[in-house]
Tab-separated table of C-alpha atoms in Angstrom:
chain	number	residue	atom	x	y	z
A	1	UNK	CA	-13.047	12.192	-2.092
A	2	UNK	CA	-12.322	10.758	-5.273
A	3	UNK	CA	-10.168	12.868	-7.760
A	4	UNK	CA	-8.647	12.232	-11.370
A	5	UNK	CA	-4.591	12.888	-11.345
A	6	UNK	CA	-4.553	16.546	-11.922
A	7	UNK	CA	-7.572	17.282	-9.705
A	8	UNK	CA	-5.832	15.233	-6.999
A	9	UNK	CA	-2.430	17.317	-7.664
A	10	UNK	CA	-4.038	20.505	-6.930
A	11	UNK	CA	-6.037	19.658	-4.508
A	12	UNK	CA	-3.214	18.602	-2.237
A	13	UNK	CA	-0.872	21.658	-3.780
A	14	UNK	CA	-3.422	24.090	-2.256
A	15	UNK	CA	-4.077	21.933	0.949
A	16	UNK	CA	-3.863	24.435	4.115
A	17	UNK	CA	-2.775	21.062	5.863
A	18	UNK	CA	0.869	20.135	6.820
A	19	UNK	CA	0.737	16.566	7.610
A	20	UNK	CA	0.214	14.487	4.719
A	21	UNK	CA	-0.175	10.940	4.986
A	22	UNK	CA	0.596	8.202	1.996
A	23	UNK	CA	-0.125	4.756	3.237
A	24	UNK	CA	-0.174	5.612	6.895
A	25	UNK	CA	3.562	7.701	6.449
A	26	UNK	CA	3.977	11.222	6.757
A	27	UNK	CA	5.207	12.897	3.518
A	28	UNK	CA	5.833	16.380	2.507
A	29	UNK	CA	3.551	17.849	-0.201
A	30	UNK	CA	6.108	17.141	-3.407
A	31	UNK	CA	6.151	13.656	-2.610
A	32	UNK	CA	2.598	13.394	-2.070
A	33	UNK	CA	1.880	14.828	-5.678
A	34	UNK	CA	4.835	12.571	-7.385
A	35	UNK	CA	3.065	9.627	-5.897
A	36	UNK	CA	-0.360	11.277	-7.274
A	37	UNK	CA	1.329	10.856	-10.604
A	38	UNK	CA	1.785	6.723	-10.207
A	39	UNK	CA	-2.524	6.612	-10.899
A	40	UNK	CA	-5.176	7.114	-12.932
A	41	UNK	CA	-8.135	8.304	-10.192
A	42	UNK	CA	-7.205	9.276	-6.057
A	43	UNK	CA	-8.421	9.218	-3.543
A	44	UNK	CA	-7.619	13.121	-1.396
A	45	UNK	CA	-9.119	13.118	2.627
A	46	UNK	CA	-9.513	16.127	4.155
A	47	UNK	CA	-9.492	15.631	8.074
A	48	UNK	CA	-8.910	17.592	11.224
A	49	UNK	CA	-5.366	18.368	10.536
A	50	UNK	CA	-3.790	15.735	8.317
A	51	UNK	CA	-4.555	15.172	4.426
A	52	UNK	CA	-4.929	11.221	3.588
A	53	UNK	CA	-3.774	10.329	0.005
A	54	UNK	CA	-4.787	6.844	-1.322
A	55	UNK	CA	-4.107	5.310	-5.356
A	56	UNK	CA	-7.330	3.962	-6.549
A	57	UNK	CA	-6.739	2.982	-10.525
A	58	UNK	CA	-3.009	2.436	-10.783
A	59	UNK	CA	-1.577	3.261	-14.092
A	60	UNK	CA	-0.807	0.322	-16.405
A	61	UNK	CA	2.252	-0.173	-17.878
């Protein structure tokens, strides 16, 4: 599902899940937020036991 950045952040701060994946790696949930922080909307999947985080609009600099 599609979040803004701080919907995304707390979405995967009060994830139940363990396993987080960022571009197919397994991260812990502080680095799964800091990389949250690198866009503008993101993209938070819920599955059977893993949580899928994907950058959608990048942040321009």
């Amino acid at each position: 599902m599609e979040f803004n950045t701080p919907q995304a952040i707390r979405k995967i701060k009060l994830s139940p899940q363990s396993k987080i994946l960022i571009d197919g790696k397994n991260q812990c949930k502080l680095q799964a937020m800091s990389f949250a922080l690198k866009y503008h909307k993101v993209d938070v999947t819920e599955t059977l036991g893993e949580l899928t985080v994907k950058g959608i609009v990048p942040v321009g600099g």
